[in-house]
mmCIF file of N, CA and C in Angstrom:
data_model
loop_
_atom_site.group_PDB
_atom_site.id
_atom_site.type_symbol
_atom_site.label_atom_id
_atom_site.label_comp_id
_atom_site.label_asym_id
_atom_site.label_seq_id
_atom_site.Cartn_x
_atom_site.Cartn_y
_atom_site.Cartn_z
ATOM 1 N N MET A 196 4.970 -5.203 13.282
ATOM 2 C CA MET A 196 4.294 -5.321 12.043
ATOM 3 C C MET A 196 4.472 -4.119 11.129
ATOM 4 N N LEU A 197 4.555 -4.412 9.881
ATOM 5 C CA LEU A 197 4.686 -3.459 8.743
ATOM 6 C C LEU A 197 3.585 -2.396 9.004
ATOM 7 N N LYS A 198 2.365 -2.641 9.140
ATOM 8 C CA LYS A 198 1.225 -1.851 9.222
ATOM 9 C C LYS A 198 1.348 -0.814 10.368
ATOM 10 N N ASP A 199 2.340 -1.066 11.213
ATOM 11 C CA ASP A 199 2.616 0.079 12.490
ATOM 12 C C ASP A 199 3.517 0.869 12.027
ATOM 13 N N LEU A 200 4.478 0.506 10.834
ATOM 14 C CA LEU A 200 5.475 1.226 10.480
ATOM 15 C C LEU A 200 5.402 2.226 9.295
ATOM 16 N N VAL A 201 4.117 1.907 8.549
ATOM 17 C CA VAL A 201 3.878 2.611 7.319
ATOM 18 C C VAL A 201 2.972 3.864 7.870
ATOM 19 N N THR A 202 3.463 5.060 7.198
ATOM 20 C CA THR A 202 2.539 6.262 7.693
ATOM 21 C C THR A 202 1.669 6.812 6.633
ATOM 22 N N GLY A 203 1.723 6.121 5.453
ATOM 23 C CA GLY A 203 0.788 6.668 4.219
ATOM 24 C C GLY A 203 1.730 6.363 2.885
ATOM 25 N N TYR A 204 0.960 6.752 2.151
ATOM 26 C CA TYR A 204 1.519 6.896 0.607
ATOM 27 C C TYR A 204 2.547 7.848 0.416
ATOM 28 N N GLN A 205 3.539 7.198 -0.560
ATOM 29 C CA GLN A 205 4.688 8.059 -0.807
ATOM 30 C C GLN A 205 4.550 8.641 -2.197
ATOM 31 N N HIS A 206 4.575 7.668 -3.341
ATOM 32 C CA HIS A 206 4.255 7.822 -4.626
ATOM 33 C C HIS A 206 4.254 6.629 -5.303
ATOM 34 N N LEU A 207 3.873 6.829 -6.563
ATOM 35 C CA LEU A 207 3.729 5.672 -7.775
ATOM 36 C C LEU A 207 4.799 5.857 -8.771
ATOM 37 N N GLY A 208 5.710 4.834 -9.024
ATOM 38 C CA GLY A 208 6.583 4.720 -9.763
ATOM 39 C C GLY A 208 6.276 4.396 -11.137
ATOM 40 N N ILE A 209 6.387 5.297 -12.254
ATOM 41 C CA ILE A 209 6.003 4.912 -13.635
ATOM 42 C C ILE A 209 7.415 5.132 -14.554
ATOM 43 N N PRO A 210 7.850 4.096 -15.176
ATOM 44 C CA PRO A 210 9.030 4.226 -16.065
ATOM 45 C C PRO A 210 8.618 4.853 -17.248
ATOM 46 N N THR A 211 9.388 5.476 -18.057
ATOM 47 C CA THR A 211 8.931 6.116 -19.283
ATOM 48 C C THR A 211 10.198 5.977 -20.395
ATOM 49 N N ASN A 212 9.721 6.060 -21.621
ATOM 50 C CA ASN A 212 10.816 6.224 -22.673
ATOM 51 C C ASN A 212 10.739 7.471 -23.235
ATOM 52 N N ASP A 213 9.969 8.647 -22.795
ATOM 53 C CA ASP A 213 9.889 9.897 -23.272
ATOM 54 C C ASP A 213 9.419 10.710 -21.943
ATOM 55 N N ILE A 214 10.424 11.319 -21.235
ATOM 56 C CA ILE A 214 10.034 11.801 -19.845
ATOM 57 C C ILE A 214 9.397 13.348 -20.426
ATOM 58 N N ALA A 215 9.649 14.037 -21.231
ATOM 59 C CA ALA A 215 9.077 15.118 -21.842
ATOM 60 C C ALA A 215 7.541 14.822 -22.045
ATOM 61 N N ALA A 216 7.040 13.948 -22.843
ATOM 62 C CA ALA A 216 5.859 13.619 -23.192
ATOM 63 C C ALA A 216 4.953 13.285 -21.896
ATOM 64 N N THR A 217 5.579 12.559 -20.929
ATOM 65 C CA THR A 217 5.032 11.994 -19.689
ATOM 66 C C THR A 217 4.744 13.218 -18.920
ATOM 67 N N LYS A 218 5.875 14.209 -18.760
ATOM 68 C CA LYS A 218 5.509 15.471 -17.789
ATOM 69 C C LYS A 218 4.333 16.098 -18.459
ATOM 70 N N GLU A 219 4.421 16.408 -19.776
ATOM 71 C CA GLU A 219 3.368 17.041 -20.529
ATOM 72 C C GLU A 219 1.930 16.710 -20.092
ATOM 73 N N PHE A 220 2.073 15.167 -20.332
ATOM 74 C CA PHE A 220 0.850 14.749 -20.164
ATOM 75 C C PHE A 220 0.176 14.931 -18.649
ATOM 76 N N TYR A 221 0.880 14.626 -17.701
ATOM 77 C CA TYR A 221 0.476 14.733 -16.334
ATOM 78 C C TYR A 221 0.329 16.239 -15.816
ATOM 79 N N THR A 222 1.129 17.087 -16.405
ATOM 80 C CA THR A 222 0.950 18.707 -16.165
ATOM 81 C C THR A 222 -0.357 19.017 -16.726
ATOM 82 N N SER A 223 -0.781 18.470 -17.986
ATOM 83 C CA SER A 223 -2.198 18.791 -18.645
ATOM 84 C C SER A 223 -3.262 18.393 -17.677
ATOM 85 N N MET A 224 -3.032 17.548 -16.758
ATOM 86 C CA MET A 224 -4.167 16.981 -15.803
ATOM 87 C C MET A 224 -4.071 17.939 -14.513
ATOM 88 N N GLY A 225 -3.017 18.792 -14.499
ATOM 89 C CA GLY A 225 -3.042 19.536 -13.307
ATOM 90 C C GLY A 225 -1.721 19.057 -12.157
ATOM 91 N N PHE A 226 -0.983 18.052 -12.596
ATOM 92 C CA PHE A 226 0.011 17.819 -11.642
ATOM 93 C C PHE A 226 1.256 18.902 -12.044
ATOM 94 N N GLU A 227 2.047 19.095 -10.964
ATOM 95 C CA GLU A 227 3.155 20.208 -11.100
ATOM 96 C C GLU A 227 4.463 19.194 -10.798
ATOM 97 N N PRO A 228 5.369 19.644 -11.469
ATOM 98 C CA PRO A 228 6.838 19.038 -11.026
ATOM 99 C C PRO A 228 7.337 19.681 -9.720
ATOM 100 N N ILE A 229 7.598 18.916 -8.863
ATOM 101 C CA ILE A 229 8.229 19.379 -7.360
ATOM 102 C C ILE A 229 9.613 19.092 -7.306
ATOM 103 N N TYR A 230 10.139 18.067 -8.086
ATOM 104 C CA TYR A 230 11.612 17.850 -8.058
ATOM 105 C C TYR A 230 11.998 17.130 -9.269
ATOM 106 N N GLU A 231 13.251 17.502 -9.915
ATOM 107 C CA GLU A 231 13.798 16.931 -11.027
ATOM 108 C C GLU A 231 15.325 16.734 -10.548
ATOM 109 N N THR A 232 15.754 15.417 -11.083
ATOM 110 C CA THR A 232 17.127 15.220 -10.966
ATOM 111 C C THR A 232 17.516 14.108 -11.945
ATOM 112 N N MET A 233 18.847 13.812 -11.804
ATOM 113 C CA MET A 233 19.320 12.420 -12.408
ATOM 114 C C MET A 233 19.545 11.244 -11.545
ATOM 115 N N ASN A 234 19.358 10.209 -11.951
ATOM 116 C CA ASN A 234 19.639 9.158 -11.103
ATOM 117 C C ASN A 234 20.572 8.102 -12.002
ATOM 118 N N GLY A 235 21.953 8.132 -11.988
ATOM 119 C CA GLY A 235 22.909 7.700 -12.922
ATOM 120 C C GLY A 235 22.424 8.289 -14.297
ATOM 121 N N THR A 236 22.230 7.353 -15.270
ATOM 122 C CA THR A 236 21.906 8.206 -16.702
ATOM 123 C C THR A 236 20.420 8.515 -16.737
ATOM 124 N N SER A 237 19.405 8.011 -15.869
ATOM 125 C CA SER A 237 18.031 8.306 -15.931
ATOM 126 C C SER A 237 17.758 9.541 -15.452
ATOM 127 N N GLN A 238 16.697 10.302 -16.226
ATOM 128 C CA GLN A 238 16.020 11.516 -15.827
ATOM 129 C C GLN A 238 15.078 11.100 -14.925
ATOM 130 N N VAL A 239 14.693 11.811 -13.834
ATOM 131 C CA VAL A 239 13.792 11.620 -12.806
ATOM 132 C C VAL A 239 12.897 12.879 -12.683
ATOM 133 N N CYS A 240 11.826 12.664 -12.602
ATOM 134 C CA CYS A 240 10.924 14.022 -12.163
ATOM 135 C C CYS A 240 9.768 13.363 -11.107
ATOM 136 N N PHE A 241 9.426 14.149 -10.243
ATOM 137 C CA PHE A 241 8.312 13.986 -9.259
ATOM 138 C C PHE A 241 7.353 15.007 -9.576
ATOM 139 N N LEU A 242 6.056 14.485 -9.735
ATOM 140 C CA LEU A 242 4.969 15.559 -10.074
ATOM 141 C C LEU A 242 3.919 15.191 -8.972
ATOM 142 N N ALA A 243 3.377 16.146 -8.558
ATOM 143 C CA ALA A 243 2.189 16.161 -7.421
ATOM 144 C C ALA A 243 1.019 16.997 -7.859
ATOM 145 N N MET A 244 -0.079 16.527 -7.458
ATOM 146 C CA MET A 244 -1.295 17.138 -7.426
ATOM 147 C C MET A 244 -2.070 16.705 -6.048
ATOM 148 N N GLY A 245 -2.258 17.712 -5.262
ATOM 149 C CA GLY A 245 -2.347 17.472 -3.797
ATOM 150 C C GLY A 245 -1.550 16.583 -3.197
ATOM 151 N N GLU A 246 -2.122 15.546 -2.805
ATOM 152 C CA GLU A 246 -1.200 14.381 -1.994
ATOM 153 C C GLU A 246 -1.007 13.312 -2.850
ATOM 154 N N VAL A 247 -1.209 13.383 -3.979
ATOM 155 C CA VAL A 247 -1.009 12.379 -5.086
ATOM 156 C C VAL A 247 0.379 12.507 -5.812
ATOM 157 N N VAL A 248 1.460 11.702 -5.756
ATOM 158 C CA VAL A 248 2.716 12.061 -6.190
ATOM 159 C C VAL A 248 3.108 10.839 -7.088
ATOM 160 N N ILE A 249 3.617 11.316 -8.331
ATOM 161 C CA ILE A 249 4.116 10.412 -9.312
ATOM 162 C C ILE A 249 5.614 10.495 -9.591
ATOM 163 N N GLU A 250 6.235 9.290 -9.544
ATOM 164 C CA GLU A 250 7.697 9.568 -9.828
ATOM 165 C C GLU A 250 7.788 8.921 -11.108
ATOM 166 N N THR A 251 8.362 9.737 -12.286
ATOM 167 C CA THR A 251 8.483 9.214 -13.611
ATOM 168 C C THR A 251 9.987 9.118 -13.947
ATOM 169 N N TYR A 252 10.571 8.186 -14.445
ATOM 170 C CA TYR A 252 11.954 8.164 -14.957
ATOM 171 C C TYR A 252 12.139 7.440 -16.068
ATOM 172 N N GLN A 253 13.077 8.138 -16.938
ATOM 173 C CA GLN A 253 13.242 7.741 -18.208
ATOM 174 C C GLN A 253 14.434 6.950 -18.327
ATOM 175 N N ASN A 254 13.949 5.607 -18.551
ATOM 176 C CA ASN A 254 15.157 4.530 -18.457
ATOM 177 C C ASN A 254 14.871 3.645 -19.832
ATOM 178 N N GLY A 255 14.266 3.875 -20.808
ATOM 179 C CA GLY A 255 14.042 3.123 -22.004
ATOM 180 C C GLY A 255 13.315 1.740 -21.481
ATOM 181 N N LYS A 256 12.874 1.511 -20.547
ATOM 182 C CA LYS A 256 12.306 0.314 -20.213
ATOM 183 C C LYS A 256 10.773 0.319 -20.095
ATOM 184 N N ALA A 257 9.976 1.222 -20.379
ATOM 185 C CA ALA A 257 8.585 1.192 -20.283
ATOM 186 C C ALA A 257 7.950 0.150 -21.153
ATOM 187 N N THR A 258 7.101 -0.604 -20.501
ATOM 188 C CA THR A 258 6.513 -1.653 -21.349
ATOM 189 C C THR A 258 5.561 -1.405 -22.454
ATOM 190 N N MET A 259 5.087 -0.190 -22.348
ATOM 191 C CA MET A 259 3.924 0.475 -23.372
ATOM 192 C C MET A 259 3.022 -0.687 -23.298
ATOM 193 N N ALA A 260 2.499 -1.199 -22.207
ATOM 194 C CA ALA A 260 1.346 -2.213 -22.015
ATOM 195 C C ALA A 260 0.671 -1.766 -20.593
ATOM 196 N N ARG A 261 -0.511 -2.241 -20.755
ATOM 197 C CA ARG A 261 -1.339 -2.252 -19.536
ATOM 198 C C ARG A 261 -0.533 -2.930 -18.547
ATOM 199 N N GLY A 262 -0.434 -2.544 -17.124
ATOM 200 C CA GLY A 262 0.287 -3.030 -16.028
ATOM 201 C C GLY A 262 1.652 -2.440 -16.033
ATOM 202 N N ALA A 263 1.982 -1.166 -16.638
ATOM 203 C CA ALA A 263 3.179 -0.610 -16.719
ATOM 204 C C ALA A 263 3.697 -0.144 -15.666
ATOM 205 N N VAL A 264 3.001 0.175 -14.734
ATOM 206 C CA VAL A 264 3.445 0.766 -13.246
ATOM 207 C C VAL A 264 4.453 0.023 -12.622
ATOM 208 N N ASP A 265 5.541 0.529 -12.306
ATOM 209 C CA ASP A 265 6.483 -0.076 -11.757
ATOM 210 C C ASP A 265 6.753 -0.318 -10.257
ATOM 211 N N HIS A 266 6.198 0.594 -9.452
ATOM 212 C CA HIS A 266 6.203 0.424 -8.091
ATOM 213 C C HIS A 266 5.312 1.397 -7.370
ATOM 214 N N ILE A 267 4.951 0.988 -6.066
ATOM 215 C CA ILE A 267 4.111 1.839 -5.455
ATOM 216 C C ILE A 267 5.046 2.078 -4.097
ATOM 217 N N ALA A 268 5.233 3.164 -3.554
ATOM 218 C CA ALA A 268 6.224 3.347 -2.420
ATOM 219 C C ALA A 268 5.336 3.994 -1.266
ATOM 220 N N LEU A 269 5.591 3.537 -0.030
ATOM 221 C CA LEU A 269 4.885 3.839 1.135
ATOM 222 C C LEU A 269 5.774 4.562 2.061
ATOM 223 N N ASN A 270 5.283 5.562 2.868
ATOM 224 C CA ASN A 270 6.200 6.319 3.695
ATOM 225 C C ASN A 270 6.306 5.625 4.867
ATOM 226 N N THR A 271 7.678 5.665 5.417
ATOM 227 C CA THR A 271 7.796 5.147 6.949
ATOM 228 C C THR A 271 8.845 6.290 7.597
ATOM 229 N N ARG A 272 8.507 6.256 8.860
ATOM 230 C CA ARG A 272 9.341 7.032 9.732
ATOM 231 C C ARG A 272 10.591 6.134 10.485
ATOM 232 N N ASP A 273 10.620 4.859 10.130
ATOM 233 C CA ASP A 273 11.564 4.001 10.657
ATOM 234 C C ASP A 273 11.868 2.922 9.737
ATOM 235 N N LEU A 274 12.678 3.207 8.759
ATOM 236 C CA LEU A 274 13.215 2.230 7.755
ATOM 237 C C LEU A 274 14.073 1.094 8.518
ATOM 238 N N PRO A 275 14.815 1.181 9.394
ATOM 239 C CA PRO A 275 15.481 0.088 9.902
ATOM 240 C C PRO A 275 14.432 -0.986 10.412
ATOM 241 N N ALA A 276 13.480 -0.407 10.920
ATOM 242 C CA ALA A 276 12.418 -1.348 11.510
ATOM 243 C C ALA A 276 11.654 -2.213 10.495
ATOM 244 N N CYS A 277 11.438 -1.227 9.372
ATOM 245 C CA CYS A 277 10.911 -1.942 8.295
ATOM 246 C C CYS A 277 11.769 -3.106 7.536
ATOM 247 N N VAL A 278 13.077 -2.791 7.565
ATOM 248 C CA VAL A 278 14.078 -3.798 6.834
ATOM 249 C C VAL A 278 13.929 -4.953 7.660
ATOM 250 N N ALA A 279 13.884 -4.861 9.120
ATOM 251 C CA ALA A 279 13.771 -5.987 9.934
ATOM 252 C C ALA A 279 12.543 -6.891 9.747
ATOM 253 N N GLU A 280 11.314 -6.055 9.462
ATOM 254 C CA GLU A 280 10.140 -6.676 9.205
ATOM 255 C C GLU A 280 10.123 -7.574 7.951
ATOM 256 N N VAL A 281 10.710 -6.829 6.949
ATOM 257 C CA VAL A 281 10.960 -7.470 5.572
ATOM 258 C C VAL A 281 11.744 -8.804 5.780
ATOM 259 N N LYS A 282 12.747 -8.822 6.385
ATOM 260 C CA LYS A 282 13.565 -9.904 6.545
ATOM 261 C C LYS A 282 12.853 -11.024 7.288
ATOM 262 N N LYS A 283 12.192 -10.636 8.468
ATOM 263 C CA LYS A 283 11.538 -11.640 9.375
ATOM 264 C C LYS A 283 10.273 -12.205 8.747
ATOM 265 N N ASN A 284 9.610 -11.533 7.739
ATOM 266 C CA ASN A 284 8.679 -12.227 7.080
ATOM 267 C C ASN A 284 9.038 -12.744 5.627
ATOM 268 N N GLY A 285 10.222 -12.901 5.419
ATOM 269 C CA GLY A 285 10.744 -13.507 4.420
ATOM 270 C C GLY A 285 10.465 -13.040 2.897
ATOM 271 N N TYR A 286 10.056 -11.659 2.961
ATOM 272 C CA TYR A 286 9.704 -11.046 1.597
ATOM 273 C C TYR A 286 11.047 -11.187 0.574
ATOM 274 N N THR A 287 10.665 -11.091 -0.693
ATOM 275 C CA THR A 287 11.772 -11.270 -1.675
ATOM 276 C C THR A 287 12.237 -9.754 -1.887
ATOM 277 N N VAL A 288 13.380 -9.465 -1.373
ATOM 278 C CA VAL A 288 13.868 -8.108 -1.738
ATOM 279 C C VAL A 288 14.566 -7.745 -3.184
ATOM 280 N N VAL A 289 13.828 -6.909 -3.606
ATOM 281 C CA VAL A 289 14.225 -6.551 -4.993
ATOM 282 C C VAL A 289 15.461 -5.587 -5.047
ATOM 283 N N GLU A 290 15.363 -4.613 -4.182
ATOM 284 C CA GLU A 290 16.582 -3.565 -4.107
ATOM 285 C C GLU A 290 16.407 -2.947 -2.614
ATOM 286 N N GLY A 291 17.706 -2.762 -2.133
ATOM 287 C CA GLY A 291 18.054 -1.997 -0.986
ATOM 288 C C GLY A 291 18.202 -2.914 0.025
ATOM 289 N N PRO A 292 18.445 -2.270 1.304
ATOM 290 C CA PRO A 292 18.464 -0.890 1.474
ATOM 291 C C PRO A 292 19.507 -0.052 0.698
ATOM 292 N N ASN A 293 18.931 0.968 0.187
ATOM 293 C CA ASN A 293 19.671 2.137 -0.580
ATOM 294 C C ASN A 293 19.261 3.530 -0.151
ATOM 295 N N PHE A 294 20.443 4.217 -0.484
ATOM 296 C CA PHE A 294 20.296 5.757 -0.192
ATOM 297 C C PHE A 294 20.048 6.456 -1.693
ATOM 298 N N LEU A 295 19.309 7.359 -1.868
ATOM 299 C CA LEU A 295 19.312 8.313 -2.979
ATOM 300 C C LEU A 295 19.307 9.785 -2.371
ATOM 301 N N PRO A 296 20.008 10.555 -3.254
ATOM 302 C CA PRO A 296 20.193 12.061 -2.901
ATOM 303 C C PRO A 296 19.238 13.094 -3.267
ATOM 304 N N PHE A 297 17.964 12.341 -3.117
ATOM 305 C CA PHE A 297 16.818 13.307 -3.671
ATOM 306 C C PHE A 297 16.303 14.150 -2.669
ATOM 307 N N PHE A 298 15.497 15.328 -3.040
ATOM 308 C CA PHE A 298 15.086 16.049 -2.003
ATOM 309 C C PHE A 298 16.037 16.766 -1.114
ATOM 310 N N ASP A 299 15.635 17.446 -0.116
ATOM 311 C CA ASP A 299 16.557 18.196 0.575
ATOM 312 C C ASP A 299 17.790 17.457 1.518
ATOM 313 N N HIS A 300 17.237 16.308 1.933
ATOM 314 C CA HIS A 300 18.159 15.647 2.789
ATOM 315 C C HIS A 300 18.440 14.237 2.324
ATOM 316 N N GLY A 301 17.753 13.668 1.163
ATOM 317 C CA GLY A 301 17.637 12.427 0.823
ATOM 318 C C GLY A 301 16.685 11.496 1.206
ATOM 319 N N VAL A 302 16.674 10.156 0.659
ATOM 320 C CA VAL A 302 15.804 9.160 0.944
ATOM 321 C C VAL A 302 16.505 7.973 0.979
ATOM 322 N N ALA A 303 15.887 6.816 1.976
ATOM 323 C CA ALA A 303 16.521 5.642 1.891
ATOM 324 C C ALA A 303 15.197 4.649 1.767
ATOM 325 N N TYR A 304 15.466 3.627 1.061
ATOM 326 C CA TYR A 304 14.405 2.705 0.770
ATOM 327 C C TYR A 304 14.674 1.414 0.792
ATOM 328 N N ILE A 305 13.769 0.465 0.903
ATOM 329 C CA ILE A 305 13.898 -1.009 0.477
ATOM 330 C C ILE A 305 12.785 -1.622 -0.336
ATOM 331 N N SER A 306 12.875 -2.259 -1.363
ATOM 332 C CA SER A 306 11.842 -2.780 -2.228
ATOM 333 C C SER A 306 11.788 -4.253 -2.190
ATOM 334 N N VAL A 307 10.372 -4.631 -2.189
ATOM 335 C CA VAL A 307 10.133 -6.185 -2.228
ATOM 336 C C VAL A 307 9.217 -6.568 -3.290
ATOM 337 N N PHE A 308 9.128 -7.717 -3.729
ATOM 338 C CA PHE A 308 8.123 -8.197 -4.564
ATOM 339 C C PHE A 308 6.836 -8.510 -3.954
ATOM 340 N N GLY A 309 5.772 -8.135 -4.531
ATOM 341 C CA GLY A 309 4.448 -8.551 -4.114
ATOM 342 C C GLY A 309 4.074 -9.899 -4.865
ATOM 343 N N PRO A 310 2.862 -10.690 -4.694
ATOM 344 C CA PRO A 310 2.712 -11.859 -5.485
ATOM 345 C C PRO A 310 2.538 -11.777 -6.991
ATOM 346 N N ASN A 311 2.352 -10.680 -7.583
ATOM 347 C CA ASN A 311 2.269 -10.281 -9.063
ATOM 348 C C ASN A 311 3.445 -9.744 -9.580
ATOM 349 N N LYS A 312 4.648 -9.912 -8.839
ATOM 350 C CA LYS A 312 5.777 -9.136 -9.253
ATOM 351 C C LYS A 312 5.716 -7.618 -9.245
ATOM 352 N N GLU A 313 4.609 -7.072 -8.593
ATOM 353 C CA GLU A 313 4.564 -5.736 -8.398
ATOM 354 C C GLU A 313 5.647 -5.366 -7.310
ATOM 355 N N VAL A 314 6.291 -4.048 -7.435
ATOM 356 C CA VAL A 314 7.298 -3.871 -6.408
ATOM 357 C C VAL A 314 6.571 -2.999 -5.452
ATOM 358 N N VAL A 315 6.926 -3.129 -4.128
ATOM 359 C CA VAL A 315 6.296 -2.243 -3.095
ATOM 360 C C VAL A 315 7.717 -1.713 -2.475
ATOM 361 N N GLU A 316 7.705 -0.396 -2.416
ATOM 362 C CA GLU A 316 8.892 0.408 -1.752
ATOM 363 C C GLU A 316 8.518 0.978 -0.430
ATOM 364 N N PHE A 317 9.457 0.659 0.499
ATOM 365 C CA PHE A 317 9.101 1.424 1.778
ATOM 366 C C PHE A 317 10.310 2.428 1.939
ATOM 367 N N ASN A 318 9.871 3.895 1.917
ATOM 368 C CA ASN A 318 10.470 4.815 1.696
ATOM 369 C C ASN A 318 10.527 5.783 2.957
ATOM 370 N N GLN A 319 11.775 6.229 3.341
ATOM 371 C CA GLN A 319 11.860 7.312 4.432
ATOM 372 C C GLN A 319 12.632 8.497 3.725
ATOM 373 N N MET A 320 11.856 9.279 3.730
ATOM 374 C CA MET A 320 12.286 10.714 3.434
ATOM 375 C C MET A 320 12.844 11.472 4.506
ATOM 376 N N PHE A 321 14.179 11.972 4.603
ATOM 377 C CA PHE A 321 14.839 12.508 5.665
ATOM 378 C C PHE A 321 14.606 14.112 5.813
ATOM 379 N N GLU A 322 14.215 14.411 7.131
ATOM 380 C CA GLU A 322 13.808 15.616 7.327
ATOM 381 C C GLU A 322 15.089 16.549 7.888
ATOM 382 N N SER A 323 16.245 15.804 8.282
ATOM 383 C CA SER A 323 17.688 16.584 8.659
ATOM 384 C C SER A 323 18.717 15.681 8.124
ATOM 385 N N GLU A 324 19.698 16.212 8.324
ATOM 386 C CA GLU A 324 20.949 15.588 8.082
ATOM 387 C C GLU A 324 21.266 14.632 9.180
ATOM 388 N N GLU A 325 21.022 15.124 10.533
ATOM 389 C CA GLU A 325 21.162 14.075 11.563
ATOM 390 C C GLU A 325 20.213 12.832 11.380
ATOM 391 N N GLU A 326 19.005 12.977 11.044
ATOM 392 C CA GLU A 326 18.369 11.775 10.757
ATOM 393 C C GLU A 326 18.692 11.034 9.679
ATOM 394 N N LYS A 327 19.397 11.554 8.639
ATOM 395 C CA LYS A 327 19.989 10.663 7.475
ATOM 396 C C LYS A 327 21.104 9.915 7.998
ATOM 397 N N GLN A 328 21.975 10.604 8.622
ATOM 398 C CA GLN A 328 23.073 9.954 9.285
ATOM 399 C C GLN A 328 22.856 8.672 10.069
ATOM 400 N N GLN A 329 21.660 9.010 10.917
ATOM 401 C CA GLN A 329 21.504 8.055 12.146
ATOM 402 C C GLN A 329 20.869 6.869 11.437
ATOM 403 N N VAL A 330 19.936 7.057 10.395
ATOM 404 C CA VAL A 330 19.261 5.928 9.659
ATOM 405 C C VAL A 330 20.257 5.112 8.844
ATOM 406 N N THR A 331 21.106 5.769 8.085
ATOM 407 C CA THR A 331 21.931 5.241 7.008
ATOM 408 C C THR A 331 23.041 4.486 7.747
ATOM 409 N N GLY A 332 23.532 5.056 9.047
ATOM 410 C CA GLY A 332 24.408 4.453 9.916
ATOM 411 C C GLY A 332 23.864 3.138 10.259
ATOM 412 N N ALA A 333 22.539 3.012 10.812
ATOM 413 C CA ALA A 333 21.895 1.741 11.384
ATOM 414 C C ALA A 333 21.801 0.827 10.237
ATOM 415 N N LEU A 334 21.425 1.254 8.956
ATOM 416 C CA LEU A 334 21.326 0.291 7.924
ATOM 417 C C LEU A 334 22.711 -0.268 7.261
ATOM 418 N N GLY A 335 23.818 0.772 7.785
ATOM 419 C CA GLY A 335 24.944 0.314 7.036
ATOM 420 C C GLY A 335 25.166 0.665 5.661
ATOM 421 N N ILE A 336 24.499 1.688 4.979
ATOM 422 C CA ILE A 336 24.682 2.158 3.819
ATOM 423 C C ILE A 336 25.178 3.488 3.824
ATOM 424 N N SER A 337 25.738 3.776 2.443
ATOM 425 C CA SER A 337 26.327 4.990 2.282
ATOM 426 C C SER A 337 25.372 6.188 1.947
ATOM 427 N N ALA A 338 25.606 7.367 2.511
ATOM 428 C CA ALA A 338 24.525 8.290 2.129
ATOM 429 C C ALA A 338 25.308 9.531 1.193
ATOM 430 N N LEU A 339 25.963 8.936 0.524
ATOM 431 C CA LEU A 339 26.783 9.886 -0.692
ATOM 432 C C LEU A 339 26.003 10.202 -1.837
#
């Protein structure tokens, strides 16, 4: 069961049309940028306050309306098992499994739709190159 594979909260994903204003707003609350990068043409910034993490990314698709949060990401230490559970349960896959070269050794994830078209992401952040190679190999995805 997925509840046996999820180890906790990873982050909340918020698209933005103005990443500088978004960073300024959240840092004024006490969040601190912990990682910034590009994902294709989108600027990405992870901000943390304690154990609360926000991923914001400038993609020009922020709805500017209530309900604008894009996704909630949950930690797992066994993404291949999560992928198997997602398929077994017939969830609608939105994206993945994919790899992103974020943080020290990268992350892999799969995202599914919830009943309200909210996106739930199962995310494994790799602690070593060996773990990255093992998981991406098991999933048949590129870790480049």
